[in-house]
mmCIF file of C-alpha atoms in Angstrom:
data_model
loop_
_atom_site.group_PDB
_atom_site.id
_atom_site.type_symbol
_atom_site.label_atom_id
_atom_site.label_comp_id
_atom_site.label_asym_id
_atom_site.label_seq_id
_atom_site.Cartn_x
_atom_site.Cartn_y
_atom_site.Cartn_z
ATOM 1 C CA MET A 1 0.000 0.000 0.000
ATOM 2 C CA SER A 2 1.300 3.455 -0.833
ATOM 3 C CA MET A 3 0.718 6.868 0.675
ATOM 4 C CA ASN A 4 -0.726 9.512 -1.635
ATOM 5 C CA GLY A 5 -1.141 13.264 -1.209
ATOM 6 C CA GLU A 6 -4.780 14.259 -1.763
ATOM 7 C CA TYR A 7 -6.435 17.655 -2.287
ATOM 8 C CA LEU A 8 -10.077 18.708 -2.364
ATOM 9 C CA ARG A 9 -11.247 22.145 -3.465
ATOM 10 C CA VAL A 10 -14.061 23.475 -1.277
ATOM 11 C CA THR A 11 -16.053 26.664 -1.389
ATOM 12 C CA PRO A 12 -16.047 28.905 1.695
ATOM 13 C CA ARG A 13 -19.573 27.673 2.445
ATOM 14 C CA GLU A 14 -18.468 24.033 2.163
ATOM 15 C CA LEU A 15 -15.485 24.705 4.432
ATOM 16 C CA THR A 16 -17.786 26.245 7.044
ATOM 17 C CA ARG A 17 -20.022 23.195 6.884
ATOM 18 C CA ALA A 18 -17.003 20.872 7.027
ATOM 19 C CA LEU A 19 -15.755 22.583 10.176
ATOM 20 C CA GLU A 20 -19.122 21.848 11.772
ATOM 21 C CA ASP A 21 -19.626 18.387 10.243
ATOM 22 C CA PRO A 22 -16.403 16.638 9.177
ATOM 23 C CA GLU A 23 -18.267 13.407 8.358
ATOM 24 C CA TRP A 24 -20.186 15.322 5.692
ATOM 25 C CA LEU A 25 -16.849 16.419 4.224
ATOM 26 C CA LEU A 26 -15.574 12.840 4.017
ATOM 27 C CA ASP A 27 -18.727 11.854 2.122
ATOM 28 C CA LEU A 28 -18.281 14.832 -0.206
ATOM 29 C CA ALA A 29 -14.627 13.960 -0.823
ATOM 30 C CA GLU A 30 -15.471 10.360 -1.678
ATOM 31 C CA GLU A 31 -18.323 11.456 -3.960
ATOM 32 C CA ILE A 32 -16.078 13.883 -5.846
ATOM 33 C CA GLN A 33 -13.214 11.377 -6.120
ATOM 34 C CA ASP A 34 -15.566 8.706 -7.472
ATOM 35 C CA ALA A 35 -17.043 11.110 -10.029
ATOM 36 C CA GLN A 36 -13.616 12.202 -11.245
ATOM 37 C CA GLU A 37 -12.334 8.631 -11.511
ATOM 38 C CA ASP A 38 -15.140 7.979 -13.975
ATOM 39 C CA ASP A 39 -14.116 11.032 -16.037
ATOM 40 C CA ASP A 40 -10.455 10.794 -17.013
ATOM 41 C CA GLU A 41 -10.790 13.929 -19.155
ATOM 42 C CA THR A 42 -10.924 16.290 -16.156
ATOM 43 C CA THR A 43 -8.085 18.818 -16.258
ATOM 44 C CA PRO A 44 -6.431 20.179 -13.105
ATOM 45 C CA VAL A 45 -8.201 23.493 -13.732
ATOM 46 C CA GLU A 46 -11.617 21.778 -13.776
ATOM 47 C CA ALA A 47 -10.876 19.261 -11.030
ATOM 48 C CA ARG A 48 -12.163 19.475 -7.487
ATOM 49 C CA HIS A 49 -9.906 16.601 -6.432
ATOM 50 C CA PHE A 50 -6.204 16.314 -7.181
ATOM 51 C CA THR A 51 -3.542 13.850 -6.109
ATOM 52 C CA THR A 52 0.213 14.138 -6.018
ATOM 53 C CA HIS A 53 0.355 10.354 -5.635
ATOM 54 C CA GLN A 54 3.510 9.257 -3.814
ATOM 55 C CA THR A 55 5.438 12.448 -4.608
ATOM 56 C CA TRP A 56 3.934 14.323 -1.632
ATOM 57 C CA ASN A 57 6.979 13.845 0.622
ATOM 58 C CA LEU A 58 9.437 14.844 -2.106
ATOM 59 C CA LEU A 59 7.374 17.968 -2.785
ATOM 60 C CA ASP A 60 7.261 18.725 0.951
ATOM 61 C CA PHE A 61 11.051 18.403 1.211
ATOM 62 C CA LEU A 62 11.636 20.640 -1.811
ATOM 63 C CA LEU A 63 9.065 23.264 -0.843
ATOM 64 C CA LYS A 64 10.297 23.529 2.747
ATOM 65 C CA ARG A 65 13.857 23.792 1.472
ATOM 66 C CA SER A 66 12.790 26.711 -0.731
ATOM 67 C CA LEU A 67 11.044 28.402 2.235
ATOM 68 C CA PHE A 68 7.660 28.137 0.539
ATOM 69 C CA PRO A 69 5.207 30.406 2.399
ATOM 70 C CA VAL A 70 2.320 27.919 2.760
ATOM 71 C CA ASP A 71 2.224 24.282 3.830
ATOM 72 C CA ILE A 72 0.555 22.874 0.744
ATOM 73 C CA VAL A 73 1.538 19.263 1.389
ATOM 74 C CA TYR A 74 0.075 18.690 4.850
ATOM 75 C CA GLY A 75 -2.241 21.707 5.099
ATOM 76 C CA GLU A 76 -2.052 24.412 7.714
ATOM 77 C CA GLN A 77 -4.980 23.899 10.049
ATOM 78 C CA LEU A 78 -6.358 20.686 11.471
ATOM 79 C CA LEU A 79 -10.002 20.034 10.690
ATOM 80 C CA PRO A 80 -11.427 19.881 14.223
ATOM 81 C CA GLU A 81 -13.289 16.763 15.250
ATOM 82 C CA ALA A 82 -12.372 14.967 12.007
ATOM 83 C CA ASP A 83 -11.669 11.254 12.087
ATOM 84 C CA ASP A 84 -8.567 9.670 10.628
ATOM 85 C CA TRP A 85 -8.832 9.602 6.813
ATOM 86 C CA SER A 86 -6.075 6.972 6.403
ATOM 87 C CA TYR A 87 -2.886 8.553 7.712
ATOM 88 C CA GLY A 88 -4.387 11.060 10.100
ATOM 89 C CA PRO A 89 -7.203 13.579 9.971
ATOM 90 C CA PRO A 90 -7.426 16.067 7.108
ATOM 91 C CA ARG A 91 -6.101 19.582 7.358
ATOM 92 C CA TYR A 92 -7.042 22.636 5.351
ATOM 93 C CA VAL A 93 -5.683 25.812 3.807
ATOM 94 C CA THR A 94 -7.935 28.885 3.755
ATOM 95 C CA ALA A 95 -8.825 30.623 0.499
ATOM 96 C CA ASP A 96 -6.467 33.532 1.274
ATOM 97 C CA ARG A 97 -3.574 31.156 1.862
ATOM 98 C CA VAL A 98 -4.483 29.184 -1.291
ATOM 99 C CA ARG A 99 -4.185 32.449 -3.222
ATOM 100 C CA LEU A 100 -0.757 33.110 -1.656
ATOM 101 C CA ALA A 101 0.358 29.558 -2.512
ATOM 102 C CA ALA A 102 -0.929 29.830 -6.087
ATOM 103 C CA ASP A 103 0.965 33.090 -6.582
ATOM 104 C CA ALA A 104 4.170 31.556 -5.210
ATOM 105 C CA LEU A 105 3.791 28.386 -7.306
ATOM 106 C CA THR A 106 3.216 30.466 -10.431
ATOM 107 C CA ARG A 107 6.489 32.324 -9.856
ATOM 108 C CA MET A 108 8.608 29.168 -9.631
ATOM 109 C CA THR A 109 9.596 26.345 -11.920
ATOM 110 C CA TYR A 110 10.394 22.780 -11.033
ATOM 111 C CA ASP A 111 13.982 23.375 -12.124
ATOM 112 C CA GLN A 112 14.222 26.200 -9.585
ATOM 113 C CA LEU A 113 12.727 23.943 -6.925
ATOM 114 C CA ILE A 114 15.341 21.221 -7.391
ATOM 115 C CA GLN A 115 18.275 23.572 -8.033
ATOM 116 C CA GLY A 116 21.184 22.703 -5.773
ATOM 117 C CA VAL A 117 19.526 19.566 -4.350
ATOM 118 C CA ASP A 118 21.582 16.409 -4.326
ATOM 119 C CA HIS A 119 19.580 13.203 -4.515
ATOM 120 C CA SER A 120 21.514 11.816 -1.553
ATOM 121 C CA GLU A 121 19.903 14.509 0.646
ATOM 122 C CA LEU A 122 16.553 12.830 0.060
ATOM 123 C CA GLY A 123 17.830 9.500 1.285
ATOM 124 C CA ALA A 124 19.474 11.091 4.316
ATOM 125 C CA ALA A 125 16.197 12.856 5.142
ATOM 126 C CA GLU A 126 14.297 9.553 4.685
ATOM 127 C CA VAL A 127 11.963 11.121 2.148
ATOM 128 C CA TYR A 128 9.175 8.673 1.273
ATOM 129 C CA PRO A 129 9.265 6.313 -0.632
ATOM 130 C CA GLN A 130 13.063 6.184 -0.328
ATOM 131 C CA ASN A 131 14.054 5.431 -3.908
ATOM 132 C CA TRP A 132 16.647 8.173 -4.329
ATOM 133 C CA ASP A 133 19.467 6.209 -5.940
ATOM 134 C CA SER A 134 20.344 8.594 -8.787
ATOM 135 C CA PRO A 135 20.273 12.282 -9.680
ATOM 136 C CA ALA A 136 17.421 11.531 -12.113
ATOM 137 C CA SER A 137 15.205 10.559 -9.175
ATOM 138 C CA LEU A 138 14.776 14.285 -8.462
ATOM 139 C CA ASP A 139 12.674 14.487 -11.633
ATOM 140 C CA TRP A 140 10.077 12.136 -10.168
ATOM 141 C CA ALA A 141 7.605 14.921 -9.286
ATOM 142 C CA ARG A 142 8.320 17.065 -12.345
ATOM 143 C CA ASP A 143 5.229 15.888 -14.261
ATOM 144 C CA LEU A 144 2.970 16.737 -11.316
ATOM 145 C CA PHE A 145 4.337 20.188 -10.544
ATOM 146 C CA THR A 146 2.628 22.051 -13.406
ATOM 147 C CA PRO A 147 -0.763 20.353 -12.880
ATOM 148 C CA LEU A 148 -0.493 21.056 -9.123
ATOM 149 C CA THR A 149 0.191 24.713 -9.914
ATOM 150 C CA GLU A 150 -2.793 24.810 -12.291
ATOM 151 C CA PHE A 151 -5.004 23.208 -9.639
ATOM 152 C CA PHE A 152 -3.956 25.804 -7.058
ATOM 153 C CA ARG A 153 -4.404 28.693 -9.509
ATOM 154 C CA ALA A 154 -7.918 27.510 -10.363
ATOM 155 C CA ALA A 155 -8.805 27.133 -6.676
ATOM 156 C CA ALA A 156 -7.453 30.613 -5.954
ATOM 157 C CA SER A 157 -9.287 32.105 -8.915
ATOM 158 C CA ASP A 158 -12.568 30.625 -7.656
ATOM 159 C CA GLY A 159 -11.950 31.692 -4.050
ATOM 160 C CA HIS A 160 -11.758 28.089 -2.840
ATOM 161 C CA ALA A 161 -10.040 26.670 0.209
ATOM 162 C CA LEU A 162 -8.305 23.286 0.079
ATOM 163 C CA VAL A 163 -8.657 20.251 2.269
ATOM 164 C CA ILE A 164 -5.501 18.111 2.275
ATOM 165 C CA TRP A 165 -4.837 14.582 3.535
ATOM 166 C CA LEU A 166 -2.661 11.540 3.027
ATOM 167 C CA ASP A 167 -4.420 8.436 1.798
#
């Protein structure tokens, strides 16, 4: 079984409801994920759910190293009263912080993010899933970086918050 980084776009109204009723949010997340799995044509801009698959820990390492202003891998605030959604309860990022993250993501490239990183640092830091045997392994999240940026920009443009969890 693998650990995957998961994101759900929510409106301010949905976030308010989720804060009061986290079980409702879990149902909503599952409903949206199921609907998107049936439609493989959904772009990151249109999507309400996005996954970084197993690259979440690599992205976290790289973003923290670059002093990224928002925790977009784990989320910034714990969803109170929420049950464990696989590897802990979900967390969220407010719409204002999503906008800040989207702006920061838009101003960076993946090449800038990995600049000066040696693949051996990932092994030493025990970055999941610990397959950092060559310099090319740094490219593992490259194909997800642009779609993640597009997803964040779309969420910011729509004034959405994000709920984030590991599954």
